[in-house]
PDB file of C-alpha atoms in Angstrom:
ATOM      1  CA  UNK A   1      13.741   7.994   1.430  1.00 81.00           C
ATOM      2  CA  UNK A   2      15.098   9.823  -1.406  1.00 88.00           C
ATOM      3  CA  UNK A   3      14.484   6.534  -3.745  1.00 89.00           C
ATOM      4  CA  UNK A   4      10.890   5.714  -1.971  1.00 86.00           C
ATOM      5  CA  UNK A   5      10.028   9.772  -3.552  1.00 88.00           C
ATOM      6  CA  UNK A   6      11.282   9.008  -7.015  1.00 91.00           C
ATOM      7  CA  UNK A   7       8.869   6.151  -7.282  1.00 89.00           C
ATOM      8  CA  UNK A   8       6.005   8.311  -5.722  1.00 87.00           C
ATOM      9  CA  UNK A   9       6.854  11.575  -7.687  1.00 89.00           C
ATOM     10  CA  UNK A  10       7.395   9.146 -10.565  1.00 90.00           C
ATOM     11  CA  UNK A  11       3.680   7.831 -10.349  1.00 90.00           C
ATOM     12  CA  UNK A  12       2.252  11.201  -9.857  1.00 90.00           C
ATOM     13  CA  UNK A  13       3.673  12.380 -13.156  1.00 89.00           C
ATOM     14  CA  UNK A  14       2.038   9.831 -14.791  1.00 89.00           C
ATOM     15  CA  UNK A  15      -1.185  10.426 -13.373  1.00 89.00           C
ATOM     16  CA  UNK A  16      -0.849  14.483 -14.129  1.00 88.00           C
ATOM     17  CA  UNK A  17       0.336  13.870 -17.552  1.00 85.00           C
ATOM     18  CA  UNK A  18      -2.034  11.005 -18.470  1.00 85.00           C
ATOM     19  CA  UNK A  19      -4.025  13.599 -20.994  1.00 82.00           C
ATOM     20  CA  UNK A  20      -1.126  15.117 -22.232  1.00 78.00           C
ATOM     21  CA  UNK A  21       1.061  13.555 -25.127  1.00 77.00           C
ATOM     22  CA  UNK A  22       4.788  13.423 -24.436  1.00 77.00           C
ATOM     23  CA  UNK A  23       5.648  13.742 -27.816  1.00 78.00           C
ATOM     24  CA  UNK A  24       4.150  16.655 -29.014  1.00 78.00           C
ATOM     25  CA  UNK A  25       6.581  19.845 -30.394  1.00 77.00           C
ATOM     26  CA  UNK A  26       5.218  21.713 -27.015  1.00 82.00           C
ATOM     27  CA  UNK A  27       6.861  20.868 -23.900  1.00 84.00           C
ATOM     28  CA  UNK A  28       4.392  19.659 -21.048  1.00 85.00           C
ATOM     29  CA  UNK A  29       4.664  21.746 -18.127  1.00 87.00           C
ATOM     30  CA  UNK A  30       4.391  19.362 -14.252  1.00 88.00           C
ATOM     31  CA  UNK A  31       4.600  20.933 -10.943  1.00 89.00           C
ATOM     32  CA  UNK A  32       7.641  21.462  -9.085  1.00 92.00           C
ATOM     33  CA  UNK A  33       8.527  18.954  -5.962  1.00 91.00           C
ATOM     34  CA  UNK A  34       9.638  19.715  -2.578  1.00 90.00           C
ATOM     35  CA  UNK A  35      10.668  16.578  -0.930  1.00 91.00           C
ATOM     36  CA  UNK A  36      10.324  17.487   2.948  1.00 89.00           C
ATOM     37  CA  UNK A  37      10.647  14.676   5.699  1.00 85.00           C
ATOM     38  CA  UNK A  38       9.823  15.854   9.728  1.00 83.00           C
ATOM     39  CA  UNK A  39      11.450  13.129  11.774  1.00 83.00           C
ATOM     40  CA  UNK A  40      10.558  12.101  15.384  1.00 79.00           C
ATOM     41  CA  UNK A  41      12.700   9.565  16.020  1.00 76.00           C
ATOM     42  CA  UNK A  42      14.964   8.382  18.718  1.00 74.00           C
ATOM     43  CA  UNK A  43      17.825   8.006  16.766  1.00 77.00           C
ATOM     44  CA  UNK A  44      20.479  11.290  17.392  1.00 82.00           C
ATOM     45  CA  UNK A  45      20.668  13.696  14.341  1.00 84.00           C
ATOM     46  CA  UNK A  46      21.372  17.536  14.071  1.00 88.00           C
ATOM     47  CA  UNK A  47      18.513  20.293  13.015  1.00 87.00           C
ATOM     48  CA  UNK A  48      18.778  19.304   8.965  1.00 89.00           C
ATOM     49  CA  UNK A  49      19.613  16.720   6.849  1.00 91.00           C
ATOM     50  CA  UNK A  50      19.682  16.819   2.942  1.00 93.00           C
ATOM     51  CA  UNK A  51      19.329  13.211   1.761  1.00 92.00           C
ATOM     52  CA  UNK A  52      20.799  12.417  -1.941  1.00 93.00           C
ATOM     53  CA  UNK A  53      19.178   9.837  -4.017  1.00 93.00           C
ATOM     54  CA  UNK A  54      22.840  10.204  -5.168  1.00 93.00           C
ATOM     55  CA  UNK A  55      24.089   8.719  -2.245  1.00 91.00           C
ATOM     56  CA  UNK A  56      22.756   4.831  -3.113  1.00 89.00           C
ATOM     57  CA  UNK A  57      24.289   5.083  -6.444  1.00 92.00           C
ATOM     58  CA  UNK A  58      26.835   2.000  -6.599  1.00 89.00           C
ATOM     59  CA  UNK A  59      29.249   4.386  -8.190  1.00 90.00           C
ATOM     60  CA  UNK A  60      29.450   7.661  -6.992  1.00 87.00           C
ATOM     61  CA  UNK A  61      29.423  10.753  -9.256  1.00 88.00           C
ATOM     62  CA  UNK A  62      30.212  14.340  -8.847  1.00 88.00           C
ATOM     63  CA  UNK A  63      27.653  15.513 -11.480  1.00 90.00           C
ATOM     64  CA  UNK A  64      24.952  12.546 -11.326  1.00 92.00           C
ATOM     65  CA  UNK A  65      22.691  12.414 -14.449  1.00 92.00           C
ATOM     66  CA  UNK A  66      19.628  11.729 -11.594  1.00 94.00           C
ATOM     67  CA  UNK A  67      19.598  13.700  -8.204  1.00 94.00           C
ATOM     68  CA  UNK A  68      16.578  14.070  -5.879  1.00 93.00           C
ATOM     69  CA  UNK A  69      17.154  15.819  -2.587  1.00 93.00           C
ATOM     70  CA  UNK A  70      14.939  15.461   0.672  1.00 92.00           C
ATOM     71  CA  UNK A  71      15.310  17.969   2.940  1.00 93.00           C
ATOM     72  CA  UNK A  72      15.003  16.495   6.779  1.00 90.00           C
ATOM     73  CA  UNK A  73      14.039  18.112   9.389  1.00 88.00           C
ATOM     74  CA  UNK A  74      14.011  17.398  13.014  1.00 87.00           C
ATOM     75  CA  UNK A  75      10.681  17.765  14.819  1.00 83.00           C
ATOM     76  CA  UNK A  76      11.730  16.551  18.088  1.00 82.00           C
ATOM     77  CA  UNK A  77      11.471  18.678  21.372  1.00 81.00           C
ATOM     78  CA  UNK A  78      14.952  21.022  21.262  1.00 82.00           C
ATOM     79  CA  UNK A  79      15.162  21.281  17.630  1.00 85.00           C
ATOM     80  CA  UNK A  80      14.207  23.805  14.512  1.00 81.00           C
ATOM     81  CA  UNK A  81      11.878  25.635  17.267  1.00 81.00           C
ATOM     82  CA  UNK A  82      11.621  28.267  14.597  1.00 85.00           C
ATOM     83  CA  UNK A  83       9.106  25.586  13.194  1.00 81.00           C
ATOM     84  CA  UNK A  84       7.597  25.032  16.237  1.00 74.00           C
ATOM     85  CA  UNK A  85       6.790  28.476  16.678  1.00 79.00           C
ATOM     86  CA  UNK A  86       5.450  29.453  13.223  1.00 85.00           C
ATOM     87  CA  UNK A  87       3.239  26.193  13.717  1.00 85.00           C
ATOM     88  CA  UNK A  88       1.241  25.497  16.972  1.00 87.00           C
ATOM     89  CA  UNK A  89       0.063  22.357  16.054  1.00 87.00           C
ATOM     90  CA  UNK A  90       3.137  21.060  15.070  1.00 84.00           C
ATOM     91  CA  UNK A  91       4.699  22.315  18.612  1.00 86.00           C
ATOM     92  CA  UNK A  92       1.817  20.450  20.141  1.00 88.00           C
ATOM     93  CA  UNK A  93       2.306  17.176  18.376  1.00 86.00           C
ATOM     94  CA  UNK A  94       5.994  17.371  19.421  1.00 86.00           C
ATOM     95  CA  UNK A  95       4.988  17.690  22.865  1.00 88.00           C
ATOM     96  CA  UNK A  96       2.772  14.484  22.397  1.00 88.00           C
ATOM     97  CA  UNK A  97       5.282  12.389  21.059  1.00 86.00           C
ATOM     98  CA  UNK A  98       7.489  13.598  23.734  1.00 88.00           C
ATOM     99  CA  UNK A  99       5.256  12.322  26.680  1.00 89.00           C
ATOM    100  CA  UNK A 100       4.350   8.959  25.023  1.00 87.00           C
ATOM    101  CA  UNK A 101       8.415   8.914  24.654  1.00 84.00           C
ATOM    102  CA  UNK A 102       8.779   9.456  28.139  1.00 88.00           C
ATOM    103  CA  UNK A 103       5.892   7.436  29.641  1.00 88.00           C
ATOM    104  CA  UNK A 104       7.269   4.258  27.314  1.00 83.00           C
ATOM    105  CA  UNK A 105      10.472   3.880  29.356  1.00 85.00           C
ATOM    106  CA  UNK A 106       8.468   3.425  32.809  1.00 88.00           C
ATOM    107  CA  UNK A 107       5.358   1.259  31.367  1.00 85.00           C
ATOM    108  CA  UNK A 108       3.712  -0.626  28.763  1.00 82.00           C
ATOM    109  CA  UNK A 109       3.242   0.920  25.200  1.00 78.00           C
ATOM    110  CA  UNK A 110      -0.712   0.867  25.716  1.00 84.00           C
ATOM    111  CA  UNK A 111      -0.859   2.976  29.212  1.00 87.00           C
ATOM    112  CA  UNK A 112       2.025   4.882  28.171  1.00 85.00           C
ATOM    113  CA  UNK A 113      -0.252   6.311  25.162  1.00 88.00           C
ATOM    114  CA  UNK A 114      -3.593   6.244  26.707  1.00 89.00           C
ATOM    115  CA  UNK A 115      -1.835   8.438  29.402  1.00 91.00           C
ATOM    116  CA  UNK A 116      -0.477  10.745  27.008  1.00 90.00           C
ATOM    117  CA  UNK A 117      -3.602  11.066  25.295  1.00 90.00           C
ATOM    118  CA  UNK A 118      -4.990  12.003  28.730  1.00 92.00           C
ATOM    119  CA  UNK A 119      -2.373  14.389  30.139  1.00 91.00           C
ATOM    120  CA  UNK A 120      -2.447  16.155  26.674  1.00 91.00           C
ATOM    121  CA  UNK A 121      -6.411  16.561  26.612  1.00 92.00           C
ATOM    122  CA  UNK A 122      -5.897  18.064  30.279  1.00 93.00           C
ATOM    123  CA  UNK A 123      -3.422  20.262  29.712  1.00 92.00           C
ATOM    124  CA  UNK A 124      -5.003  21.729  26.335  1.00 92.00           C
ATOM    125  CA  UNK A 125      -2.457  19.789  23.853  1.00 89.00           C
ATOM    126  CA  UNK A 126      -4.100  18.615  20.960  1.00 88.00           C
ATOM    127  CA  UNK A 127      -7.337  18.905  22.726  1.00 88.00           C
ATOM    128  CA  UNK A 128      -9.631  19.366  20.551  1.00 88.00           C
ATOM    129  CA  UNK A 129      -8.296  16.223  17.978  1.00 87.00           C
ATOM    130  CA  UNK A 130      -7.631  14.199  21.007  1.00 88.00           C
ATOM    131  CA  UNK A 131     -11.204  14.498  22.130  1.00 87.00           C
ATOM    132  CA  UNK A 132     -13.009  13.684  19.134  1.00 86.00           C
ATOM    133  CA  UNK A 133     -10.397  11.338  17.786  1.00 85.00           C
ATOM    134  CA  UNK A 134      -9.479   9.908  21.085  1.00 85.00           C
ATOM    135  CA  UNK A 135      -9.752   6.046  20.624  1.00 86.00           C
ATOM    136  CA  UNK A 136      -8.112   6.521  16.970  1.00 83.00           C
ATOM    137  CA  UNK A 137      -5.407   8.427  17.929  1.00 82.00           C
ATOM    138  CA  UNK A 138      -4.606   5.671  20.179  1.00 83.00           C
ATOM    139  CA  UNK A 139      -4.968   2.781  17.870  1.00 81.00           C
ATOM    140  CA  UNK A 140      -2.458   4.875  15.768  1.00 76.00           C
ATOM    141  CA  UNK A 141       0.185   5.852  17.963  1.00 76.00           C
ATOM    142  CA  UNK A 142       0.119   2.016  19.416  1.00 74.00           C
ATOM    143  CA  UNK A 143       0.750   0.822  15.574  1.00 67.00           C
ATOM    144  CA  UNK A 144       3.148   3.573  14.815  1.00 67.00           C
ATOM    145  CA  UNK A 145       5.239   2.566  17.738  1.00 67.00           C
ATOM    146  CA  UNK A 146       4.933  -0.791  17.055  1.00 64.00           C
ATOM    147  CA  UNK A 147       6.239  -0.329  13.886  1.00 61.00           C
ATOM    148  CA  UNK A 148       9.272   1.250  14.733  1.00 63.00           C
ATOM    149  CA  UNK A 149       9.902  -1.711  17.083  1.00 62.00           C
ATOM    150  CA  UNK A 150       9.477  -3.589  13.858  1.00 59.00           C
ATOM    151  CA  UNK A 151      12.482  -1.697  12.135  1.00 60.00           C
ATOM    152  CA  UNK A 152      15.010  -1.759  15.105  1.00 65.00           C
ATOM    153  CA  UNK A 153      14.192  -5.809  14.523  1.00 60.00           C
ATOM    154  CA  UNK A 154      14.869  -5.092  11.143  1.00 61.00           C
ATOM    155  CA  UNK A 155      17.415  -3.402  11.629  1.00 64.00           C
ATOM    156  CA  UNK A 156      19.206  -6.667  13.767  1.00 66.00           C
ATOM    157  CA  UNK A 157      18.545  -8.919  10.625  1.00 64.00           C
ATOM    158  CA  UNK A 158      20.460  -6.537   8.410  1.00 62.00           C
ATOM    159  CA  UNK A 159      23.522  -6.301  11.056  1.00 62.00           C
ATOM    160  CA  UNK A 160      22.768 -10.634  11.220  1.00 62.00           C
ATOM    161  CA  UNK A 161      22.787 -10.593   7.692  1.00 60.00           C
ATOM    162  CA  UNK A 162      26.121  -8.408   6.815  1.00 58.00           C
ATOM    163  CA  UNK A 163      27.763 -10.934   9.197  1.00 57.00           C
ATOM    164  CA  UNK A 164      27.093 -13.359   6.330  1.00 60.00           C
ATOM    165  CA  UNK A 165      29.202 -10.530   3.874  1.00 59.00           C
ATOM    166  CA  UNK A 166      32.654 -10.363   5.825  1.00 53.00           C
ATOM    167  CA  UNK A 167      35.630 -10.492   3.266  1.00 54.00           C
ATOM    168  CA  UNK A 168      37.195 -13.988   3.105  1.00 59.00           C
ATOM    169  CA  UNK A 169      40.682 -11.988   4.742  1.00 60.00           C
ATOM    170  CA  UNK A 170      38.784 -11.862   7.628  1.00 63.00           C
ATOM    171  CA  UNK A 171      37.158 -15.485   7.900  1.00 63.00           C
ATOM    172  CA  UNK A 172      40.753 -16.902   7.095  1.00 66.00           C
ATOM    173  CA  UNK A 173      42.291 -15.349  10.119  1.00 67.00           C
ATOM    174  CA  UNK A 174      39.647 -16.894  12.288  1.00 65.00           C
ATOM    175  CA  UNK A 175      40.275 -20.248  10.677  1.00 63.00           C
ATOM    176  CA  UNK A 176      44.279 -20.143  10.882  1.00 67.00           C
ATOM    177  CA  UNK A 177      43.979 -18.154  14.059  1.00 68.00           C
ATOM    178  CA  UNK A 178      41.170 -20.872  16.058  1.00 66.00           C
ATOM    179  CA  UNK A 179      42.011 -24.449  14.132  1.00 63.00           C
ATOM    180  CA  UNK A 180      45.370 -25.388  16.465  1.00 63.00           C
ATOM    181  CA  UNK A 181      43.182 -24.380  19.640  1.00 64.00           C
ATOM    182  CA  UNK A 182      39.801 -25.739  18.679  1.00 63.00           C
ATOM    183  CA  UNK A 183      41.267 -28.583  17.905  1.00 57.00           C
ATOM    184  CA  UNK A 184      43.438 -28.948  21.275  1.00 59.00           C
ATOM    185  CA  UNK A 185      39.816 -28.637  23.198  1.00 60.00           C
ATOM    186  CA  UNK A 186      38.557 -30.795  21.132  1.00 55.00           C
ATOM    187  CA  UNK A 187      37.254 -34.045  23.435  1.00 48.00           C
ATOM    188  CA  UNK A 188      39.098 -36.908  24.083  1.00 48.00           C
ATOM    189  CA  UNK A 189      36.825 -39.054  22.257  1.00 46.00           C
ATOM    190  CA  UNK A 190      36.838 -37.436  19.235  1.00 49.00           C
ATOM    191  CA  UNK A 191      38.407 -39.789  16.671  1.00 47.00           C
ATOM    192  CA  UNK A 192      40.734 -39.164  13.838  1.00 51.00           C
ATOM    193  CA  UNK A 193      37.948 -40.064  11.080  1.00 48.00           C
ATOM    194  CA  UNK A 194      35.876 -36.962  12.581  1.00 51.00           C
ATOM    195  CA  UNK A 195      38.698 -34.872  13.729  1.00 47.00           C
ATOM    196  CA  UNK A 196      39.565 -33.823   9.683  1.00 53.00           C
ATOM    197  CA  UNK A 197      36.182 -33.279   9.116  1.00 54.00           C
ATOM    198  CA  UNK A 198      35.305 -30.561  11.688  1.00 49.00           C
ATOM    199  CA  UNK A 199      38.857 -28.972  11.100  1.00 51.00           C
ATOM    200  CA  UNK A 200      37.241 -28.262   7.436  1.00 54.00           C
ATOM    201  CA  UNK A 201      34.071 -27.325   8.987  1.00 53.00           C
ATOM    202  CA  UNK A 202      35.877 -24.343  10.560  1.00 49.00           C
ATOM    203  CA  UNK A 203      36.609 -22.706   6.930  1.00 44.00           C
ATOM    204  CA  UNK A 204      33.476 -20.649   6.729  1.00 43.00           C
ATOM    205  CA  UNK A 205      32.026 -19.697   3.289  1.00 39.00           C
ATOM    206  CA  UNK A 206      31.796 -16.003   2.609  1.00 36.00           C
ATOM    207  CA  UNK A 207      31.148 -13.411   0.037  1.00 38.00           C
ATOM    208  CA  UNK A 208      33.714 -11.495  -1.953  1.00 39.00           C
ATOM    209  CA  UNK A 209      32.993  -7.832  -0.664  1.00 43.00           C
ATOM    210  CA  UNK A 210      32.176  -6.183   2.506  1.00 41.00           C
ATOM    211  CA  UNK A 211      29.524  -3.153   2.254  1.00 46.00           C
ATOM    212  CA  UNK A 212      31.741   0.009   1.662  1.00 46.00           C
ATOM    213  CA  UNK A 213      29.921   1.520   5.109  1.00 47.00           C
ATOM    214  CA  UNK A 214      31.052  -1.793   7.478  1.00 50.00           C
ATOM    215  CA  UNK A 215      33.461   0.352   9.928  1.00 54.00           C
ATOM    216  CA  UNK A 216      36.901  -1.026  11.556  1.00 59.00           C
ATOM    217  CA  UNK A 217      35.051  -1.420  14.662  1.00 58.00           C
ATOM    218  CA  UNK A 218      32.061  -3.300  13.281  1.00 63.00           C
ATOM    219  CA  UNK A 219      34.716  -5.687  11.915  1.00 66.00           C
ATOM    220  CA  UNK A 220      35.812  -6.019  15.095  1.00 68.00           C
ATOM    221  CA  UNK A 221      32.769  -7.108  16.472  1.00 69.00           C
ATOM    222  CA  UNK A 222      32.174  -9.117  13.825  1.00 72.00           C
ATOM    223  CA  UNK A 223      35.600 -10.905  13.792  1.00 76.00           C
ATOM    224  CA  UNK A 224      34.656 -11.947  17.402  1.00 79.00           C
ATOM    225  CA  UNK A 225      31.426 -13.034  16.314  1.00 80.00           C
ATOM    226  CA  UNK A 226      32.493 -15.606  13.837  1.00 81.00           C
ATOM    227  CA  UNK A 227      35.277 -17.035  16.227  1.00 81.00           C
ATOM    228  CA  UNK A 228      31.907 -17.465  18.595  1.00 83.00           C
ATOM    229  CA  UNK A 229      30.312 -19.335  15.785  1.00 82.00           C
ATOM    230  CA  UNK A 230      32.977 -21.677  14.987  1.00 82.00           C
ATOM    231  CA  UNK A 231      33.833 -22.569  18.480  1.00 83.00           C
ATOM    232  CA  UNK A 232      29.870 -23.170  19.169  1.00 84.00           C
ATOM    233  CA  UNK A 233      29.386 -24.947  15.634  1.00 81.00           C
ATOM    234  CA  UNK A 234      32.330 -27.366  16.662  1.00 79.00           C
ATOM    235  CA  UNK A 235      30.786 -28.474  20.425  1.00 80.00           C
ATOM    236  CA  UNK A 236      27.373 -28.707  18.948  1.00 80.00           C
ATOM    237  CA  UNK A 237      28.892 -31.664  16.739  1.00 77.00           C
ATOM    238  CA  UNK A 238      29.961 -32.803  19.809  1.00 78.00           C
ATOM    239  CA  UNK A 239      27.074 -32.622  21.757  1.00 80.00           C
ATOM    240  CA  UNK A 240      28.454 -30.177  24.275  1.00 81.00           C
ATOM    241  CA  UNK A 241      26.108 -28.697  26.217  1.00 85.00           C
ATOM    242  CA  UNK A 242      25.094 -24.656  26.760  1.00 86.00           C
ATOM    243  CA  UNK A 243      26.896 -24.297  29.921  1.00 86.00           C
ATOM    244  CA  UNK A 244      30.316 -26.599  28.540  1.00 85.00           C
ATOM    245  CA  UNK A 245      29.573 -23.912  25.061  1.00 86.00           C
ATOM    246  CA  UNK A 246      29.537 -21.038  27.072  1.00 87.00           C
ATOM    247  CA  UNK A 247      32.472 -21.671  29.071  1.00 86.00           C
ATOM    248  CA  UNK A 248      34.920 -22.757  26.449  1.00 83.00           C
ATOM    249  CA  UNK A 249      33.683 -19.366  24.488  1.00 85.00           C
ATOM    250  CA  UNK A 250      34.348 -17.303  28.018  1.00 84.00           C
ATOM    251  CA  UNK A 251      37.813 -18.925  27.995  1.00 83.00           C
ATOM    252  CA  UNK A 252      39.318 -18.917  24.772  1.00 82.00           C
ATOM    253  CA  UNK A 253      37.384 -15.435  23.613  1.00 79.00           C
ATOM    254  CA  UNK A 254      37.812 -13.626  27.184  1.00 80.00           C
ATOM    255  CA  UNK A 255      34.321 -12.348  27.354  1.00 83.00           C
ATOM    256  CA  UNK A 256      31.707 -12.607  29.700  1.00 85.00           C
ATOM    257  CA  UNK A 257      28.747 -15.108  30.633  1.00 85.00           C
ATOM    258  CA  UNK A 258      26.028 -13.009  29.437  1.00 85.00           C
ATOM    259  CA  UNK A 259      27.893 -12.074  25.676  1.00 85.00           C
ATOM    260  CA  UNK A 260      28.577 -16.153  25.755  1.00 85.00           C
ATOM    261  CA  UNK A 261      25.218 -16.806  26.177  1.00 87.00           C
ATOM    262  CA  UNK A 262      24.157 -13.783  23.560  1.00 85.00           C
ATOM    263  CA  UNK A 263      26.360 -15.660  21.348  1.00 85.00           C
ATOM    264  CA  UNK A 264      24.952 -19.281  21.423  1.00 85.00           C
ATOM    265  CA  UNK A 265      21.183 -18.229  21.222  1.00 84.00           C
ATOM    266  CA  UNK A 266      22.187 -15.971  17.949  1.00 80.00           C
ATOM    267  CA  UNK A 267      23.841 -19.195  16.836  1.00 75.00           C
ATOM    268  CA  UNK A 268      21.044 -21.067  16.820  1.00 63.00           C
TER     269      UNK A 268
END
């Protein structure tokens, strides 16, 4: 968020300042920012958060040359209630998004909002917006939801895609660690010429760095991951099929049916 404000603030300068000349002896005076975001989501956070444009900098600094700060606050029901109070309407929304929060875990995103909607109208929540606006408050809550579906599928990508960025370290232990018992299960009529082959196959290619915020545990996982995609890449050379996959992966990686089955649909 912090970046996603420069660029705005950035453009808004420019259109404030597009009369004035930036080189004249005078200095040209702009408005001060306050960078506030009110967050409803799911996720778990406390009261306040100050967000640091500092904190995306490649190399950190003490003293950065460029800082922006966001202030963000939590709007959701049991938090800052000091806003709530000093702002009806804001209480009220939080309400909203509670119920449509609610409602979502027992029914479809559409009746969960058009009930919502409903209850809130009833029970004087947003009444008068709900009633006039009633159709487009609908249409937006259905698209804002929607969209944070979107980002939690975004979100999968990214953890897909920093499986991709595992330090070689790691890779190599899965390689000296699975070739001697790949190999062994490897099936009988698997000849020599293609036997080398796969045993090279199993050397995945990786990038140089892991991202500085990949924890121990998320290594973990991941570690357990790529021994799942080597032992699946091998038996779909060999035209193995799901249930022979997902048997050898139960065996050799001691995990369950369902996380061997997880595993082969990722894979494909």
């Amino acid at each position: 968020m912090p970046l996603r404000y420069l660029l705005y603030v950035a453009k808004e300068y420019q259109k404030i300042i597009r009369d004035e000349s930036l080189y004249a002896e005078s200095r040209v005076k702009i408005p001060t920012p306050h960078f506030v975001i009110f967050y409803n989501g799911s996720r778990p956070i406390g009261d306040r958060t100050i967000l640091k444009l500092s904190d995306a900098y490649q190399i950190p600094s003490v003293s950065p040359d460029l800082e922006l700060k966001a202030t963000l606050l939590n709007i959701n029901l049991g938090h800052n209630r000091h806003l709530a109070e000093a702002c009806q309407t804001l209480w009220e929304y939080m309400l909203y998004v509670d119920k449509v929060r609610t409602y979502t875990q027992t029914m479809t995103l559409n009746y969960a909002v058009e009930r919502a909607v409903n209850e809130c109208i009833r029970e004087g929540i947003l009444s008068e917006f709900l009633s006039t606006w009633k159709a487009e408050a609908i249409a937006v809550s259905i698209f804002e939801y929607d969209t944070k579906r979107d980002l939690e599928l975004i979100r999968k990508t990214e953890r897909k895609y920093m499986r991709s960025e595992l330090r070689e370290e790691v890779k190599k232990e899965v390689k000296e660690e699975l070739r001697p018992q790949l190999i062994a299960e490897l099936r009988p009529q698997l000849t020599e010429e293609l036997r080398p082959q796969l045993t090279e196959e199993l050397r995945p290619q990786l990038t140089e760095e892991l991202r500085p915020q990949l924890t121990e545990e998320l290594r973990q996982e991941f570690q357990t991951e790529a021994r799942a995609f080597a032992i699946i890449e091998v038996y779909h050379k060999l035209k193995a099929s799901d249930k022979e996959i997902s048997k050898s992966l139960q065996e050799i990686l001691n995990i369950s049916g369902q996380q061997a089955e997880e595993y082969i649909k990722n894979a494909l």
